[in-house]
Tab-separated table of C-alpha atoms and ligand atoms in Angstrom:
chain	number	residue	atom	x	y	z
A	668	MET	CA	-34.074	-27.825	-0.700
A	669	ARG	CA	-31.482	-27.975	-3.471
A	670	ALA	CA	-29.024	-25.096	-3.692
A	671	SER	CA	-29.894	-24.491	-7.340
A	672	ASP	CA	-33.548	-24.001	-6.355
A	673	LEU	CA	-32.575	-21.306	-3.851
A	674	LEU	CA	-30.261	-19.260	-6.077
A	675	LYS	CA	-29.779	-19.471	-9.811
A	676	SER	CA	-28.201	-17.518	-12.605
A	677	ARG	CA	-30.555	-15.519	-14.816
A	678	PRO	CA	-29.746	-12.943	-17.517
A	679	GLU	CA	-30.569	-10.162	-15.035
A	680	GLY	CA	-28.244	-11.650	-12.404
A	681	LEU	CA	-28.328	-14.066	-9.471
A	682	TYR	CA	-31.978	-14.870	-8.707
A	683	CYS	CA	-33.729	-16.368	-5.675
A	684	PRO	CA	-37.026	-17.969	-6.865
A	685	PRO	CA	-38.680	-18.523	-3.439
A	686	GLY	CA	-37.735	-15.013	-2.254
A	687	ASP	CA	-38.371	-13.447	-5.687
A	688	PHE	CA	-35.313	-11.154	-5.508
A	689	PHE	CA	-32.023	-10.653	-7.315
A	690	ILE	CA	-28.533	-10.121	-5.895
A	691	ASP	CA	-26.495	-7.430	-7.723
A	692	PRO	CA	-28.636	-7.566	-10.883
A	693	VAL	CA	-27.138	-5.967	-13.975
A	694	ARG	CA	-30.552	-4.975	-15.361
A	695	PRO	CA	-33.405	-3.140	-13.651
A	696	VAL	CA	-35.567	-5.531	-11.574
A	697	GLU	CA	-38.447	-5.417	-9.111
A	698	ARG	CA	-36.396	-6.228	-6.005
A	699	ALA	CA	-32.595	-5.999	-5.788
A	700	LEU	CA	-30.244	-6.846	-2.926
A	701	ILE	CA	-26.920	-5.059	-3.447
A	702	THR	CA	-23.581	-6.167	-1.975
A	703	HIS	CA	-21.638	-2.926	-2.528
A	704	GLY	CA	-21.480	0.349	-4.404
A	705	HIS	CA	-19.137	-0.461	-7.318
A	706	SER	CA	-20.934	0.379	-10.539
A	707	ASP	CA	-20.868	-3.170	-11.931
A	708	HIS	CA	-22.762	-4.465	-8.864
A	709	ALA	CA	-24.894	-1.458	-7.935
A	710	ARG	CA	-26.970	-0.160	-10.824
A	711	SER	CA	-29.721	2.410	-10.831
A	712	GLY	CA	-33.315	1.857	-11.900
A	713	HIS	CA	-34.478	-0.993	-9.627
A	714	HIS	CA	-37.955	-0.777	-8.151
A	715	SER	CA	-36.736	-1.569	-4.631
A	716	VAL	CA	-33.224	-1.882	-3.221
A	717	LEU	CA	-32.054	-3.525	-0.010
A	718	ALA	CA	-28.426	-2.763	0.964
A	719	THR	CA	-26.382	-1.452	3.872
A	720	GLN	CA	-26.940	2.231	4.685
A	721	GLU	CA	-23.441	3.062	3.377
A	722	THR	CA	-24.101	1.339	0.059
A	723	LEU	CA	-27.431	3.176	-0.270
A	724	ASP	CA	-25.654	6.474	0.491
A	725	ILE	CA	-22.932	5.707	-2.060
A	726	MET	CA	-25.526	4.838	-4.728
A	727	GLY	CA	-27.269	8.127	-3.958
A	728	LEU	CA	-23.995	10.023	-4.408
A	729	ARG	CA	-23.209	8.304	-7.694
A	730	TYR	CA	-26.640	8.143	-9.341
A	731	GLY	CA	-28.671	10.825	-7.575
A	732	GLU	CA	-31.241	10.394	-4.808
A	733	ASP	CA	-33.854	8.873	-7.148
A	734	PHE	CA	-31.652	5.870	-8.086
A	735	ALA	CA	-34.404	3.425	-6.995
A	736	GLY	CA	-38.157	3.441	-6.363
A	737	THR	CA	-37.806	2.540	-2.701
A	738	THR	CA	-34.834	1.688	-0.487
A	739	GLN	CA	-34.392	-0.258	2.726
A	740	ALA	CA	-31.247	-0.301	4.862
A	741	ALA	CA	-29.957	-3.701	5.997
A	742	ALA	CA	-28.233	-3.685	9.386
A	743	LEU	CA	-25.250	-6.058	9.515
A	744	GLY	CA	-26.038	-9.339	11.278
A	745	GLN	CA	-29.817	-8.714	11.358
A	746	THR	CA	-32.006	-11.214	9.583
A	747	ILE	CA	-34.728	-9.914	7.281
A	748	ASP	CA	-37.552	-12.114	6.006
A	749	ILE	CA	-38.282	-11.820	2.286
A	750	ASN	CA	-41.214	-14.043	1.220
A	751	GLY	CA	-40.127	-16.669	3.764
A	752	VAL	CA	-36.425	-16.529	2.851
A	753	ALA	CA	-34.072	-15.397	5.655
A	754	VAL	CA	-31.574	-12.811	4.418
A	755	THR	CA	-28.641	-11.499	6.467
A	756	PHE	CA	-25.885	-9.056	5.500
A	757	HIS	CA	-22.327	-9.564	6.838
A	758	PRO	CA	-19.199	-7.431	6.267
A	759	ALA	CA	-17.085	-8.297	3.190
A	760	GLY	CA	-13.977	-6.141	3.761
A	761	HIS	CA	-14.035	-4.878	0.159
A	762	VAL	CA	-15.007	-1.169	0.355
A	763	LEU	CA	-17.008	0.966	2.796
A	764	GLY	CA	-20.477	-0.593	3.237
A	765	SER	CA	-19.620	-3.792	1.360
A	766	ALA	CA	-21.473	-6.900	2.511
A	767	GLN	CA	-21.847	-10.582	1.843
A	768	ILE	CA	-25.463	-11.689	1.608
A	769	CYS	CA	-26.477	-14.895	3.397
A	770	VAL	CA	-29.656	-16.479	2.019
A	771	GLU	CA	-31.300	-19.277	4.023
A	772	HIS	CA	-34.407	-21.335	3.276
A	773	GLY	CA	-35.592	-24.915	3.831
A	774	GLY	CA	-32.396	-25.900	5.656
A	775	MET	CA	-30.112	-24.629	2.873
A	776	ARG	CA	-27.734	-21.742	3.508
A	777	ILE	CA	-25.921	-19.974	0.673
A	778	VAL	CA	-23.550	-17.032	1.113
A	779	ALA	CA	-23.069	-14.716	-1.868
A	780	SER	CA	-19.897	-12.887	-0.941
A	781	GLY	CA	-19.888	-10.249	-3.673
A	782	ASP	CA	-16.336	-8.888	-3.910
A	783	TYR	CA	-14.168	-9.358	-0.839
A	784	LYS	CA	-10.661	-9.313	0.567
A	785	ARG	CA	-8.966	-10.437	3.784
A	786	GLN	CA	-6.110	-7.920	4.046
A	787	LYS	CA	-6.723	-5.377	6.791
A	788	ASP	CA	-8.229	-2.141	5.523
A	789	ALA	CA	-8.814	0.820	7.848
A	790	THR	CA	-11.551	2.183	5.555
A	791	CYS	CA	-14.054	-0.663	6.002
A	792	LEU	CA	-15.127	-3.441	8.358
A	793	PRO	CA	-13.190	-6.718	8.058
A	794	PHE	CA	-14.586	-9.739	6.205
A	795	GLU	CA	-16.444	-12.130	8.472
A	796	PRO	CA	-16.355	-15.843	7.507
A	797	ILE	CA	-19.893	-17.315	7.631
A	798	ARG	CA	-20.473	-21.070	7.846
A	799	CYS	CA	-22.649	-22.166	4.967
A	800	ASP	CA	-23.584	-25.054	2.649
A	801	VAL	CA	-22.699	-23.194	-0.528
A	802	PHE	CA	-20.237	-20.314	-0.756
A	803	ILE	CA	-20.270	-18.101	-3.830
A	804	THR	CA	-16.822	-16.628	-4.283
A	805	GLU	CA	-15.367	-14.163	-6.732
A	806	ALA	CA	-12.137	-15.164	-8.464
A	807	THR	CA	-10.835	-11.894	-9.885
A	808	PHE	CA	-7.324	-12.973	-8.873
A	809	GLY	CA	-7.978	-16.720	-8.854
A	810	LEU	CA	-4.547	-17.901	-9.946
A	811	PRO	CA	-1.638	-18.892	-7.685
A	812	VAL	CA	0.512	-16.188	-9.344
A	813	PHE	CA	-1.601	-13.529	-7.657
A	814	ARG	CA	-0.267	-12.842	-4.211
A	815	HIS	CA	-0.744	-9.321	-2.908
A	816	PRO	CA	2.110	-8.008	-0.754
A	817	PRO	CA	1.294	-6.105	2.480
A	818	ASP	CA	-0.209	-2.742	1.416
A	819	HIS	CA	1.991	-0.679	3.746
A	820	GLU	CA	5.065	-1.949	1.901
A	821	GLU	CA	3.638	-0.706	-1.378
A	822	ILE	CA	2.818	2.710	0.088
A	823	ALA	CA	6.345	2.917	1.546
A	824	ARG	CA	7.670	2.705	-2.043
A	825	VAL	CA	5.686	5.815	-3.046
A	826	LEU	CA	6.938	7.757	-0.048
A	827	LYS	CA	10.512	6.688	-0.743
A	828	SER	CA	10.213	7.814	-4.345
A	829	ALA	CA	8.647	11.134	-3.271
A	830	ALA	CA	11.594	11.731	-0.938
A	831	GLN	CA	14.077	10.855	-3.701
A	832	PHE	CA	12.475	13.160	-6.270
A	833	PRO	CA	11.245	16.195	-4.327
A	834	GLU	CA	10.860	18.278	-7.506
A	835	ARG	CA	8.532	15.793	-9.210
A	836	SER	CA	4.875	15.042	-8.525
A	837	HIS	CA	3.549	11.542	-7.934
A	838	LEU	CA	0.263	10.729	-9.640
A	839	ILE	CA	-1.500	7.706	-8.220
A	840	GLY	CA	-4.283	6.122	-10.267
A	841	ALA	CA	-6.886	4.568	-7.979
A	842	TYR	CA	-10.570	3.695	-8.412
A	843	ALA	CA	-12.891	6.391	-7.108
A	844	LEU	CA	-14.747	4.173	-4.649
A	845	GLY	CA	-12.671	2.388	-2.051
A	846	LYS	CA	-9.192	2.177	-3.521
A	847	ALA	CA	-8.598	5.938	-3.584
A	848	GLN	CA	-9.659	6.372	0.045
A	849	ARG	CA	-7.673	3.323	1.125
A	850	VAL	CA	-4.535	4.777	-0.501
A	851	MET	CA	-5.142	8.118	1.255
A	852	ARG	CA	-5.565	6.388	4.572
A	853	LEU	CA	-2.447	4.226	4.029
A	854	LEU	CA	-0.442	7.393	3.325
A	855	ARG	CA	-1.699	8.886	6.608
A	856	ASP	CA	-0.956	5.700	8.538
A	857	ALA	CA	2.589	5.844	7.127
A	858	GLY	CA	2.952	9.313	8.638
A	859	TYR	CA	2.401	11.423	5.504
A	860	GLY	CA	1.090	14.762	6.795
A	861	ARG	CA	1.077	17.011	3.723
A	862	PRO	CA	-2.144	17.755	1.864
A	863	ILE	CA	-3.119	15.064	-0.643
A	864	TYR	CA	-4.324	16.497	-3.953
A	865	ILE	CA	-7.320	14.788	-5.521
A	866	HIS	CA	-9.064	14.780	-8.893
A	867	GLY	CA	-12.615	16.191	-8.798
A	868	ALA	CA	-14.070	12.730	-9.491
A	869	LEU	CA	-12.912	11.575	-6.037
A	870	ALA	CA	-14.224	14.538	-4.032
A	871	LYS	CA	-17.778	13.465	-3.158
A	872	LEU	CA	-16.896	9.897	-2.164
A	873	SER	CA	-13.841	10.977	-0.169
A	874	GLU	CA	-15.965	13.546	1.683
A	875	TYR	CA	-18.481	10.813	2.389
A	876	TYR	CA	-15.780	8.534	3.832
A	877	GLN	CA	-14.638	11.401	6.070
A	878	SER	CA	-18.254	11.983	7.206
A	879	GLN	CA	-18.357	8.311	8.257
A	880	GLY	CA	-15.422	8.852	10.615
A	881	ILE	CA	-12.653	7.625	8.299
A	882	ASP	CA	-9.911	10.204	8.701
A	883	LEU	CA	-8.190	10.890	5.385
A	884	GLY	CA	-6.423	14.077	6.522
A	885	ARG	CA	-6.306	17.268	4.479
A	886	LEU	CA	-7.475	16.826	0.893
A	887	GLU	CA	-7.044	19.615	-1.664
A	888	PRO	CA	-8.342	19.877	-5.214
A	889	GLY	CA	-5.733	18.689	-7.698
A	890	THR	CA	-6.418	21.443	-10.155
A	891	VAL	CA	-3.520	23.183	-11.843
A	892	GLU	CA	-4.396	26.807	-12.615
A	893	THR	CA	-2.157	28.855	-14.877
A	894	GLY	CA	1.229	29.430	-13.314
A	895	ALA	CA	0.592	27.168	-10.318
A	896	LYS	CA	2.417	24.157	-11.710
A	897	ALA	CA	5.409	24.516	-9.374
A	898	ASP	CA	3.080	24.323	-6.368
A	899	PHE	CA	2.720	20.632	-7.109
A	900	ALA	CA	6.459	19.886	-6.946
A	901	GLY	CA	6.822	16.973	-4.562
A	902	ALA	CA	3.053	16.583	-4.260
A	903	ILE	CA	1.093	13.335	-4.168
A	904	VAL	CA	-1.946	13.537	-6.422
A	905	ILE	CA	-4.659	10.860	-6.648
A	906	GLY	CA	-7.046	10.496	-9.570
A	907	PRO	CA	-9.214	7.836	-11.198
A	908	PRO	CA	-7.347	5.690	-13.763
A	909	SER	CA	-9.465	7.187	-16.576
A	910	ALA	CA	-8.085	10.676	-15.867
A	911	PHE	CA	-4.530	9.640	-16.670
A	912	ALA	CA	-5.078	9.684	-20.407
A	913	ASP	CA	-6.385	13.251	-20.482
A	914	ARG	CA	-4.806	16.639	-20.174
A	915	TRP	CA	-5.372	16.785	-16.443
A	916	ALA	CA	-2.431	14.452	-15.774
A	917	ARG	CA	0.020	16.265	-18.024
A	918	ARG	CA	-0.323	19.527	-16.115
A	919	PHE	CA	1.673	18.317	-13.141
A	920	PRO	CA	5.440	18.855	-12.934
A	921	ASP	CA	7.386	15.901	-14.350
A	922	PRO	CA	4.890	13.397	-12.939
A	923	ILE	CA	5.782	9.872	-11.889
A	924	SER	CA	2.851	7.674	-12.810
A	925	CYS	CA	1.749	5.143	-10.171
A	926	PHE	CA	-1.256	2.823	-10.312
A	927	ALA	CA	-2.750	0.983	-7.336
A	928	SER	CA	-4.254	-2.323	-8.511
A	929	GLY	CA	-3.922	-6.053	-8.042
A	930	TRP	CA	-3.145	-6.232	-11.768
A	931	MET	CA	0.174	-4.502	-11.116
A	932	ARG	CA	1.492	-7.946	-10.191
A	933	ILE	CA	1.694	-8.476	-13.955
A	934	ARG	CA	4.736	-6.497	-15.034
A	935	GLN	CA	3.648	-6.441	-18.669
A	936	ARG	CA	0.336	-4.873	-17.765
A	937	ALA	CA	2.035	-2.065	-15.843
A	938	LYS	CA	4.427	-1.446	-18.732
A	939	GLN	CA	1.652	-1.309	-21.324
A	940	GLY	CA	-0.210	1.221	-19.220
A	941	GLY	CA	2.872	3.434	-18.949
A	942	VAL	CA	2.984	2.934	-15.190
A	943	GLU	CA	6.426	3.762	-13.769
A	944	LEU	CA	5.681	2.828	-10.195
A	945	PRO	CA	3.176	-0.048	-10.020
A	946	LEU	CA	1.553	-0.522	-6.602
A	947	ILE	CA	0.099	-3.942	-5.910
A	948	ILE	CA	-2.817	-2.846	-3.759
A	949	SER	CA	-6.033	-4.743	-4.349
A	950	ASP	CA	-9.510	-4.740	-2.855
A	951	HIS	CA	-9.994	-8.334	-3.997
A	952	ALA	CA	-8.799	-11.543	-2.351
A	953	ASP	CA	-5.562	-12.973	-3.716
A	954	TRP	CA	-5.050	-16.721	-4.242
A	955	ASP	CA	-4.126	-17.441	-0.622
A	956	GLU	CA	-7.055	-15.419	0.706
A	957	LEU	CA	-9.490	-17.273	-1.589
A	958	ILE	CA	-8.219	-20.630	-0.338
A	959	ILE	CA	-8.306	-19.665	3.349
A	960	THR	CA	-11.792	-18.227	2.988
A	961	ILE	CA	-13.216	-21.268	1.232
A	962	LYS	CA	-11.881	-23.463	4.048
A	963	GLU	CA	-13.225	-21.161	6.782
A	964	THR	CA	-16.773	-21.194	5.428
A	965	GLY	CA	-16.842	-24.997	5.735
A	966	ALA	CA	-18.966	-25.031	2.573
A	967	GLU	CA	-19.451	-28.369	0.827
A	968	GLU	CA	-19.955	-26.649	-2.469
A	969	ILE	CA	-18.312	-23.620	-4.069
A	970	TRP	CA	-19.675	-21.548	-6.929
A	971	VAL	CA	-17.035	-19.399	-8.586
A	972	THR	CA	-17.880	-16.122	-10.353
A	973	HIS	CA	-16.238	-13.370	-12.379
A	974	GLY	CA	-12.614	-14.068	-12.943
A	975	ARG	CA	-10.351	-17.048	-13.438
A	976	GLU	CA	-12.827	-19.716	-12.398
A	977	GLU	CA	-10.998	-22.799	-13.727
A	978	ALA	CA	-7.977	-22.818	-11.382
A	979	LEU	CA	-10.079	-22.346	-8.270
A	980	VAL	CA	-12.644	-24.955	-9.348
A	981	ARG	CA	-9.769	-27.395	-9.943
A	982	TRP	CA	-8.217	-26.602	-6.549
A	983	CYS	CA	-11.570	-27.296	-4.829
A	984	GLU	CA	-11.931	-30.619	-6.643
A	985	LEU	CA	-8.464	-31.703	-5.516
A	986	GLU	CA	-9.508	-30.821	-1.949
A	987	GLY	CA	-12.673	-32.905	-2.308
A	988	ILE	CA	-14.973	-29.862	-2.364
A	989	ALA	CA	-17.645	-29.755	-5.066
A	990	ALA	CA	-17.206	-26.671	-7.226
A	991	ARG	CA	-18.466	-25.151	-10.445
A	992	PRO	CA	-18.230	-21.866	-12.296
A	993	LEU	CA	-21.321	-19.714	-11.970
A	994	HIS	CA	-21.621	-17.748	-15.165
A	995	LEU	CA	-22.879	-14.290	-14.422
A	996	VAL	CA	-22.562	-11.618	-17.043
A	997	GLY	CA	-21.797	-7.935	-16.786
A	998	TYR	CA	-19.191	-7.701	-14.035
A	999	GLU	CA	-16.053	-5.756	-14.930
A	1000	ASP	CA	-14.303	-5.427	-11.563
A	1001	GLU	CA	-14.423	-1.657	-11.208
A	1002	GLY	CA	-12.411	-1.822	-8.021
A	1003	ASP	CA	-9.584	-4.232	-8.703
B	1139	ZN	ZN1	-16.237	-4.335	-6.152
């Protein structure tokens, strides 16, 4: 069987003709397999959804319990037969519940990795390299300029700044699913014992992480009531990036604005966003991680999605690995 007969790009998303299912479709479909809960991959309105239990739970929290007609939980490493196609979910190391989806039929094995990273992350299971014929990789940070430093070094810079400016608050912008909880956990692992104040948009997901045994320590609502401003002197407050433009952020005492994202590698981008303390913490693979992963899968062919496809395709060609961009529409890297 040819790879392009097993998985192909359609307007709704990546489609498997023999199995008659889509992976991370961007429009409502009959049967969807979902890699993880970020809103650009996990949408509501599908007739049936197959995903890890955590991803199903996260979709329920974000969209309400009726987000799909029917749901089925995929246990990691267990093969499920869909119309004669063998489907197996494996951990992707991206956010809690994130999985790569291995699709096998007629002697052809393709792994759709979804979003992934290789840096250690205490809030989710580590990425597992799967041998395959075709590996579908993201390329959000697919340029050699993107190299993410160790995350604990980035967190140490926040704690140093907080110690230097005890009268000021530190506001960290972090995506609501995954990044925010990873930052909380990194603060705890660095020995930060004070309550962490959070924007309301992070509450449900953070509670869910805690219910899954991921200890984030004491979290308090980051709500400034009249006259309570001084209570936040020296506090660390985490909110979604979107909250930084509104009044919520201006209520804190002399805030230092921090943003946790792989894009913070680009100084200009941090400056434009008014970020004083950029933190290069990403839930996506950097250039080195992409290269290592491609080699570890042993794949003879690489399909590159959402991001800077050209550099990675070129790198593969120089290594003698067939590669091509796979044009899928509608992905906006919610969790960069
Ligand atoms: Zn993602």
